[in-house]
């Protein structure tokens, strides 16, 4: 049994908020079958930015029944002494004394449906020490005469402050945002008036109950309507714009020179071939932002231009969907892009290929493989391997024989590792100008 001891306060409605403070006492249970994974100690303070896990208490007994181990877990928790912060120990003990838990008849809804009762029956004892009231540490002299404090309802790190000294605020107005346990929490004003003094700063960690600002109470007119801002529904956030730009950079529209060169040879780009094959809008690409494993030789900007998607376009799609069910029409599509720099089989595109082959095996999906191109690319330096042949691609593709249809398509030069994959396919479709072969010694 594993009991996760968290620095948190569980409320009667089941909501959880982080517990602040510093551990003043830390005594762990001991004995046979007791194991503790943790790094807490006396004097340690949990970081509100991250998960509130203090320790994992693991109780095991190979010869005992479940109820015996559960009882031993509750006993070990009762021997756990953590002072200075609130923890989940009393709540865990409350759960472990439930008859339905001992009988193994509980469900994932058990806590939600019984949280109020579980809170009421929490055992008292030395396993928990209440946090000192933070407000006592706030010097009354800090607050100007005639002002009242607006305090934080939670332990967290200040992400943003929305008011300035002298601002007029009203009850319920958002004044700040705190980050706690990887979530953002709004702090709202509990009274109306004028901001006399701000007592916190951005990036500062504040305790639950800590005074954030001094407010001079006043009647604030709510008759004045807030100015409505016109929202541009087509606005794209900068971070999303950066992602869309990166995705667009691997498409044919961003590579006019490569497309023109390809068309002069009466050949299609791999994305053009896929578009002709699959049902419109059904192709779901995997790993489009991969680049060659050569950051030790080239800049990322350069690699994005000379090896978009690391020369390998893969994904799932529907083919002939109007004649079949969606499940029957689904397939895995893979294709090498011979317009990238030397060698088409790079480290990163092998990872993509292997992922798609495993998906085809698990879901029994047909495979359509466009194999034009060469073999292993020399110079992929961003990996430690004994051999560039140390990849499962070839054996995985061969293992699919008899399980799923493997259809290979080639046009133009296809050699080395690409030819190996073509050669073990069930059906090989090639144009008259295709050159398919192996060089040696391999």
Coordinates of C-alpha atoms in Angstrom, one line a residue:
X1 CA 0.0 0.0 0.0
X2 CA 1.3 3.4 -0.9
X3 CA 0.1 6.5 1.0
X4 CA 1.1 9.8 -0.5
X5 CA 1.7 12.4 2.2
X6 CA 1.0 15.9 0.8
X7 CA 1.5 19.4 2.2
X8 CA -2.1 20.4 1.7
X9 CA -5.4 21.3 3.3
X10 CA -8.4 19.3 2.4
X11 CA -11.7 21.3 2.8
X12 CA -15.1 19.8 3.7
X13 CA -16.3 20.2 0.1
X14 CA -13.3 18.1 -1.1
X15 CA -11.3 21.0 -2.6
X16 CA -7.6 21.0 -1.9
X17 CA -5.3 23.9 -1.4
X18 CA -1.6 23.9 -0.6
X19 CA -0.3 24.2 2.9
X20 CA 2.5 26.7 3.6
X21 CA 5.1 27.1 6.2
X22 CA 8.3 25.4 7.2
X23 CA 8.6 21.9 8.7
X24 CA 9.5 22.3 12.4
X25 CA 9.4 18.6 13.4
X26 CA 9.9 15.6 11.2
X27 CA 9.8 12.1 12.6
X28 CA 9.3 9.1 10.3
X29 CA 7.7 5.8 11.2
X30 CA 10.0 2.8 11.2
X31 CA 9.8 -1.0 11.3
X32 CA 9.6 -4.1 9.2
X33 CA 7.8 -3.6 5.9
X34 CA 7.9 0.2 6.2
X35 CA 9.6 2.2 3.4
X36 CA 9.6 6.0 2.9
X37 CA 10.5 7.8 -0.4
X38 CA 11.0 11.5 0.3
X39 CA 13.4 14.3 0.8
X40 CA 11.7 16.3 3.5
X41 CA 13.4 17.3 6.7
X42 CA 13.1 19.6 9.7
X43 CA 13.5 23.1 8.3
X44 CA 12.3 22.3 4.8
X45 CA 9.6 24.4 3.2
X46 CA 7.5 23.1 0.3
X47 CA 7.7 25.0 -3.0
X48 CA 4.2 26.2 -3.9
X49 CA 5.0 26.2 -7.6
X50 CA 5.1 22.4 -7.7
X51 CA 3.2 19.4 -6.5
X52 CA 2.8 19.3 -2.8
X53 CA 4.2 15.8 -2.3
X54 CA 6.2 15.5 0.9
X55 CA 6.8 11.7 1.0
X56 CA 5.5 8.4 -0.1
X57 CA 4.9 5.9 2.7
X58 CA 5.0 2.3 1.4
X59 CA 3.9 -0.6 3.5
X60 CA 4.4 -4.2 2.2
X61 CA 4.0 -7.7 3.6
X62 CA 4.0 -10.6 1.1
X63 CA 2.4 -13.0 3.6
X64 CA -0.4 -10.8 4.9
X65 CA -3.9 -10.2 3.6
X66 CA -5.0 -6.8 2.3
X67 CA -6.8 -5.8 5.5
X68 CA -3.6 -6.5 7.6
X69 CA -1.5 -4.3 5.3
X70 CA -4.1 -1.5 5.4
X71 CA -4.1 -1.6 9.2
X72 CA -0.3 -1.5 9.2
X73 CA -0.5 1.6 6.9
X74 CA -2.8 3.4 9.2
X75 CA -0.6 2.6 12.2
X76 CA 2.5 3.9 10.4
X77 CA 0.7 7.1 9.5
X78 CA -0.3 7.6 13.1
X79 CA 3.5 7.4 14.0
X80 CA 4.4 10.0 11.4
X81 CA 5.1 13.3 13.1
X82 CA 5.3 16.4 10.8
X83 CA 5.1 19.8 12.6
X84 CA 4.8 23.3 11.1
X85 CA 2.7 22.5 8.1
X86 CA -0.7 20.9 7.4
X87 CA -0.6 17.5 5.7
X88 CA -3.0 14.9 4.3
X89 CA -2.1 12.4 7.0
X90 CA -5.4 12.8 9.0
X91 CA -7.5 12.4 5.9
X92 CA -5.5 9.3 4.8
X93 CA -6.0 7.8 8.2
X94 CA -9.7 8.5 8.0
X95 CA -10.0 6.7 4.6
X96 CA -8.0 3.7 5.9
X97 CA -10.4 3.1 8.8
X98 CA -13.4 2.8 6.4
X99 CA -15.0 -0.7 6.4
X100 CA -15.6 -0.6 2.6
X101 CA -12.0 0.1 2.0
X102 CA -11.0 -3.0 4.0
X103 CA -13.5 -5.1 2.0
X104 CA -12.2 -3.8 -1.3
X105 CA -15.6 -2.6 -2.4
X106 CA -14.8 1.1 -3.0
X107 CA -14.9 2.9 -6.4
X108 CA -13.2 6.0 -7.8
X109 CA -16.2 8.0 -6.7
X110 CA -15.8 7.0 -3.0
X111 CA -14.0 10.1 -1.9
X112 CA -16.2 12.5 -3.8
X113 CA -19.4 10.9 -2.3
X114 CA -18.1 10.7 1.3
X115 CA -15.6 13.6 1.7
X116 CA -17.7 15.5 4.3
X117 CA -18.1 12.4 6.5
X118 CA -14.4 11.5 6.1
X119 CA -13.4 15.0 7.1
X120 CA -15.5 14.8 10.3
X121 CA -14.0 11.5 11.4
X122 CA -10.4 12.6 10.9
X123 CA -8.4 11.4 14.0
X124 CA -6.6 13.9 16.2
X125 CA -3.1 13.3 17.3
X126 CA 0.5 14.4 16.7
X127 CA 0.6 13.6 13.0
X128 CA -0.3 17.2 12.1
X129 CA 0.7 20.6 13.4
X130 CA -1.4 23.6 12.4
X131 CA 0.3 26.4 10.5
X132 CA 0.9 29.5 12.5
X133 CA -1.3 32.4 11.5
X134 CA 0.7 34.3 9.0
X135 CA -1.1 37.5 9.8
X136 CA 0.5 37.6 13.2
X137 CA 3.8 38.0 11.4
X138 CA 2.5 41.0 9.5
X139 CA 3.4 44.0 11.6
X140 CA 0.2 46.1 12.3
X141 CA 2.4 49.1 11.9
X142 CA 2.8 48.3 8.1
X143 CA -0.8 49.2 7.5
X144 CA -1.5 52.9 7.4
X145 CA -4.1 54.1 10.0
X146 CA -7.6 53.7 8.8
X147 CA -6.9 51.0 6.2
X148 CA -7.8 47.4 6.2
X149 CA -5.8 44.4 4.9
X150 CA -6.7 42.4 1.8
X151 CA -5.1 39.0 2.2
X152 CA -4.3 35.9 0.2
X153 CA -6.6 33.0 0.5
X154 CA -3.9 30.6 -0.6
X155 CA -0.2 29.9 -0.5
X156 CA 1.3 30.7 -3.9
X157 CA 3.7 32.8 -6.1
X158 CA 2.5 36.1 -7.4
X159 CA 2.2 35.9 -11.2
X160 CA 0.6 39.3 -11.9
X161 CA -0.8 42.3 -9.9
X162 CA -3.6 44.2 -11.6
X163 CA -3.9 47.3 -9.4
X164 CA -1.6 50.2 -8.5
X165 CA -1.5 52.4 -5.4
X166 CA -4.2 55.0 -5.6
X167 CA -6.5 52.9 -7.7
X168 CA -10.2 52.7 -6.9
X169 CA -11.4 49.1 -6.6
X170 CA -14.7 47.4 -5.9
X171 CA -15.7 44.3 -4.0
X172 CA -15.2 41.2 -6.1
X173 CA -12.7 42.8 -8.4
X174 CA -9.7 40.7 -9.4
X175 CA -6.5 42.3 -7.9
X176 CA -3.9 39.6 -8.5
X177 CA -3.1 36.1 -9.8
X178 CA -1.2 33.5 -7.8
X179 CA 0.4 30.3 -9.0
X180 CA 0.1 27.2 -6.8
X181 CA 0.5 23.5 -7.5
X182 CA 0.9 24.3 -11.3
X183 CA -2.4 26.2 -11.4
X184 CA -3.3 29.9 -11.4
X185 CA -5.7 31.3 -8.7
X186 CA -7.5 34.6 -8.8
X187 CA -7.4 36.9 -5.8
X188 CA -10.4 39.2 -5.5
X189 CA -11.1 42.2 -3.3
X190 CA -13.2 41.5 -0.3
X191 CA -14.1 45.2 0.1
X192 CA -14.3 48.4 -1.9
X193 CA -12.1 51.5 -1.6
X194 CA -8.8 52.9 -2.6
X195 CA -5.5 51.1 -2.7
X196 CA -3.3 52.8 -0.1
X197 CA -0.3 50.5 -0.2
X198 CA 0.8 47.4 -2.1
X199 CA 2.8 45.0 0.1
X200 CA 3.8 42.4 -2.4
X201 CA 5.8 42.2 -5.7
X202 CA 5.7 40.0 -8.8
X203 CA 7.4 36.6 -8.4
X204 CA 7.2 36.8 -4.6
X205 CA 5.9 33.8 -2.7
X206 CA 3.1 34.6 -0.3
X207 CA 1.6 32.6 2.5
X208 CA -2.0 31.8 3.1
X209 CA -3.4 34.8 5.0
X210 CA -0.6 37.1 4.1
X211 CA -1.6 40.7 3.6
X212 CA -1.3 41.7 -0.1
X213 CA -2.3 45.3 0.1
X214 CA -3.7 48.0 2.4
X215 CA -7.1 49.3 1.4
X216 CA -8.8 52.5 2.5
X217 CA -12.5 51.6 2.6
X218 CA -14.8 53.9 0.7
X219 CA -18.0 53.9 -1.2
X220 CA -17.3 53.1 -4.8
X221 CA -19.8 54.0 -7.4
X222 CA -20.8 51.0 -9.5
X223 CA -23.0 53.1 -11.7
X224 CA -20.2 53.8 -14.1
X225 CA -20.2 51.0 -16.7
X226 CA -16.9 49.4 -17.6
X227 CA -15.6 50.2 -21.0
X228 CA -16.3 47.4 -23.3
X229 CA -13.2 46.3 -25.3
X230 CA -13.7 45.1 -28.8
X231 CA -12.2 41.7 -29.1
X232 CA -10.7 40.6 -32.4
X233 CA -11.9 37.0 -32.7
X234 CA -9.3 36.4 -35.4
X235 CA -6.4 37.5 -33.2
X236 CA -3.7 34.8 -32.8
X237 CA -1.6 34.8 -29.7
X238 CA 2.2 35.2 -30.3
X239 CA 3.0 31.8 -29.0
X240 CA 0.4 30.1 -31.2
X241 CA 1.6 32.2 -34.1
X242 CA 5.1 30.9 -33.6
X243 CA 3.9 27.4 -33.6
X244 CA 1.8 27.9 -36.8
X245 CA 4.8 29.5 -38.5
X246 CA 7.0 26.5 -37.6
X247 CA 4.3 24.1 -39.0
X248 CA 3.9 26.1 -42.1
X249 CA 7.7 26.1 -42.7
X250 CA 7.7 22.4 -43.5
X251 CA 5.0 22.6 -46.1
X252 CA 5.6 22.8 -49.8
X253 CA 4.4 26.4 -50.0
X254 CA 7.4 27.4 -47.9
X255 CA 9.8 25.6 -50.3
X256 CA 9.1 26.9 -53.8
X257 CA 12.6 26.2 -55.1
X258 CA 12.5 22.5 -54.1
X259 CA 9.0 22.2 -55.5
X260 CA 10.0 23.8 -58.9
X261 CA 13.1 21.5 -59.1
X262 CA 11.0 18.5 -58.4
X263 CA 8.3 19.4 -61.0
X264 CA 11.0 19.9 -63.7
X265 CA 11.7 16.2 -63.3
X266 CA 8.0 15.4 -63.8
X267 CA 7.9 14.3 -60.2
X268 CA 5.6 15.2 -57.3
X269 CA 6.4 16.2 -53.8
X270 CA 5.7 13.6 -51.1
X271 CA 2.9 15.8 -49.7
X272 CA 1.4 16.1 -53.1
X273 CA 1.4 12.3 -53.5
X274 CA -0.2 11.9 -50.1
X275 CA -2.9 14.5 -50.9
X276 CA -3.7 12.6 -54.1
X277 CA -4.0 9.3 -52.2
X278 CA -6.0 10.0 -49.0
X279 CA -9.4 11.5 -48.4
X280 CA -9.3 15.3 -48.2
X281 CA -8.6 16.6 -44.7
X282 CA -8.1 13.1 -43.2
X283 CA -4.3 13.0 -43.0
X284 CA -3.1 13.4 -39.4
X285 CA 0.7 14.0 -39.5
X286 CA 3.0 12.8 -36.8
X287 CA 6.4 14.5 -36.0
X288 CA 6.2 17.3 -38.6
X289 CA 8.6 19.5 -36.6
X290 CA 11.5 17.0 -36.4
X291 CA 14.8 18.0 -37.8
X292 CA 17.9 16.0 -38.5
X293 CA 20.0 14.9 -35.5
X294 CA 22.8 17.2 -36.5
X295 CA 22.6 20.1 -34.1
X296 CA 26.3 19.6 -33.4
X297 CA 27.0 20.4 -37.0
X298 CA 24.3 23.0 -38.0
X299 CA 22.1 25.6 -36.4
X300 CA 18.5 24.7 -35.8
X301 CA 17.5 27.4 -38.3
X302 CA 19.6 25.8 -41.0
X303 CA 18.3 22.3 -40.2
X304 CA 14.7 23.5 -40.4
X305 CA 15.4 24.6 -43.9
X306 CA 17.5 21.7 -45.3
X307 CA 15.7 18.8 -43.4
X308 CA 12.1 19.7 -42.7
X309 CA 10.3 16.9 -40.9
X310 CA 13.8 15.2 -41.2
X311 CA 12.9 14.1 -44.7
X312 CA 10.0 11.8 -43.6
X313 CA 6.3 12.5 -43.7
X314 CA 4.2 10.0 -41.8
X315 CA 0.7 9.8 -40.3
X316 CA -2.7 8.2 -40.4
X317 CA -5.4 8.8 -42.9
X318 CA -8.6 7.5 -44.5
X319 CA -8.5 6.1 -48.0
X320 CA -11.7 5.5 -50.0
X321 CA -13.7 6.5 -47.0
X322 CA -16.9 7.0 -49.0
X323 CA -17.0 3.3 -49.8
X324 CA -16.0 1.9 -46.4
X325 CA -16.5 2.5 -42.7
X326 CA -14.0 4.9 -41.0
X327 CA -12.3 2.0 -39.3
X328 CA -12.0 0.0 -42.5
X329 CA -10.7 2.9 -44.4
X330 CA -8.0 3.9 -42.0
X331 CA -4.4 3.4 -43.0
X332 CA -0.8 4.3 -42.1
X333 CA 1.0 6.4 -44.7
X334 CA 4.7 7.0 -44.8
X335 CA 6.8 8.7 -47.4
X336 CA 10.4 9.9 -47.8
X337 CA 11.1 13.3 -49.1
X338 CA 14.0 13.1 -51.5
X339 CA 14.4 16.9 -51.7
X340 CA 16.2 17.1 -48.3
X341 CA 19.9 16.9 -47.9
X342 CA 22.0 13.7 -48.4
X343 CA 20.6 10.5 -47.2
X344 CA 16.9 10.0 -46.4
X345 CA 17.0 7.7 -43.5
X346 CA 18.0 9.9 -40.5
X347 CA 17.9 9.1 -36.8
X348 CA 14.8 11.1 -36.1
X349 CA 12.8 9.9 -39.1
X350 CA 13.6 6.3 -38.1
X351 CA 12.0 7.1 -34.8
X352 CA 8.9 8.3 -36.6
X353 CA 8.8 5.3 -38.9
X354 CA 9.1 2.9 -36.0
X355 CA 6.3 4.6 -34.1
X356 CA 4.0 4.3 -37.1
X357 CA 4.9 0.7 -37.8
X358 CA 4.1 -0.2 -34.2
X359 CA 0.8 1.6 -34.5
X360 CA 0.0 -0.3 -37.7
X361 CA 0.9 -3.6 -35.9
X362 CA -1.2 -2.7 -32.8
X363 CA -4.3 -1.5 -34.7
X364 CA -3.7 -3.8 -37.8
X365 CA -3.7 -0.9 -40.2
X366 CA -2.7 -1.2 -43.8
X367 CA 0.6 0.5 -44.8
X368 CA 1.3 2.6 -47.9
X369 CA 5.0 3.3 -48.1
X370 CA 6.5 5.8 -50.6
X371 CA 10.1 4.7 -50.7
X372 CA 12.0 6.9 -53.1
X373 CA 15.3 8.0 -51.7
X374 CA 18.6 6.7 -50.3
X375 CA 19.7 4.9 -47.2
X376 CA 21.2 6.0 -43.9
X377 CA 22.4 9.6 -43.7
X378 CA 26.0 10.1 -42.7
X379 CA 26.7 12.7 -40.1
X380 CA 23.8 12.4 -37.7
X381 CA 25.9 13.2 -34.6
X382 CA 23.2 13.9 -32.0
X383 CA 23.0 10.3 -30.9
X384 CA 25.1 7.7 -29.2
X385 CA 24.9 4.4 -31.0
X386 CA 27.3 1.6 -31.9
X387 CA 26.0 1.4 -35.4
X388 CA 23.7 3.4 -37.6
X389 CA 22.0 0.1 -38.4
X390 CA 21.0 -0.2 -34.7
X391 CA 17.3 0.5 -35.4
X392 CA 14.3 -1.8 -35.3
X393 CA 12.7 -0.5 -38.5
X394 CA 13.6 -3.3 -40.8
X395 CA 12.8 -6.2 -38.5
X396 CA 9.5 -4.5 -37.5
X397 CA 8.4 -4.0 -41.1
X398 CA 9.3 -7.6 -41.9
X399 CA 7.4 -8.9 -38.9
X400 CA 4.2 -7.3 -40.3
X401 CA 4.2 -9.9 -43.1
X402 CA 0.8 -11.6 -43.1
X403 CA -0.6 -9.3 -40.5
X404 CA -1.3 -6.1 -42.5
X405 CA -1.1 -5.3 -46.2
X406 CA 2.2 -3.5 -47.0
X407 CA 2.0 -1.5 -50.3
X408 CA 5.2 0.1 -51.5
X409 CA 5.3 2.9 -54.1
X410 CA 8.5 4.0 -55.8
X411 CA 9.3 6.6 -58.5
X412 CA 12.8 7.4 -59.6
X413 CA 15.9 6.4 -57.6
X414 CA 15.3 4.1 -54.6
X415 CA 18.3 2.4 -53.1
X416 CA 20.0 1.1 -49.9
X417 CA 17.8 1.0 -46.8
X418 CA 14.8 2.4 -48.8
X419 CA 15.2 -0.5 -51.3
X420 CA 15.3 -3.0 -48.4
X421 CA 11.9 -1.8 -47.2
X422 CA 10.5 -1.9 -50.8
X423 CA 11.9 -5.4 -51.3
X424 CA 10.0 -7.0 -48.4
X425 CA 6.7 -5.3 -49.2
X426 CA 3.6 -7.3 -50.3
X427 CA 2.9 -5.2 -53.3
X428 CA 5.4 -3.0 -55.1
X429 CA 4.2 -0.3 -57.5
X430 CA 6.9 1.6 -59.5
X431 CA 7.1 3.9 -62.5
X432 CA 9.1 2.9 -65.5
X433 CA 11.9 5.2 -64.6
X434 CA 12.4 3.7 -61.2
X435 CA 15.9 2.4 -60.3
X436 CA 15.6 0.0 -57.4
X437 CA 18.7 -1.6 -56.0
X438 CA 21.3 -2.2 -53.3
X439 CA 24.9 -1.2 -53.1
X440 CA 27.6 -3.1 -51.4
X441 CA 29.3 -4.2 -49.3
X442 CA 26.5 -3.5 -46.8

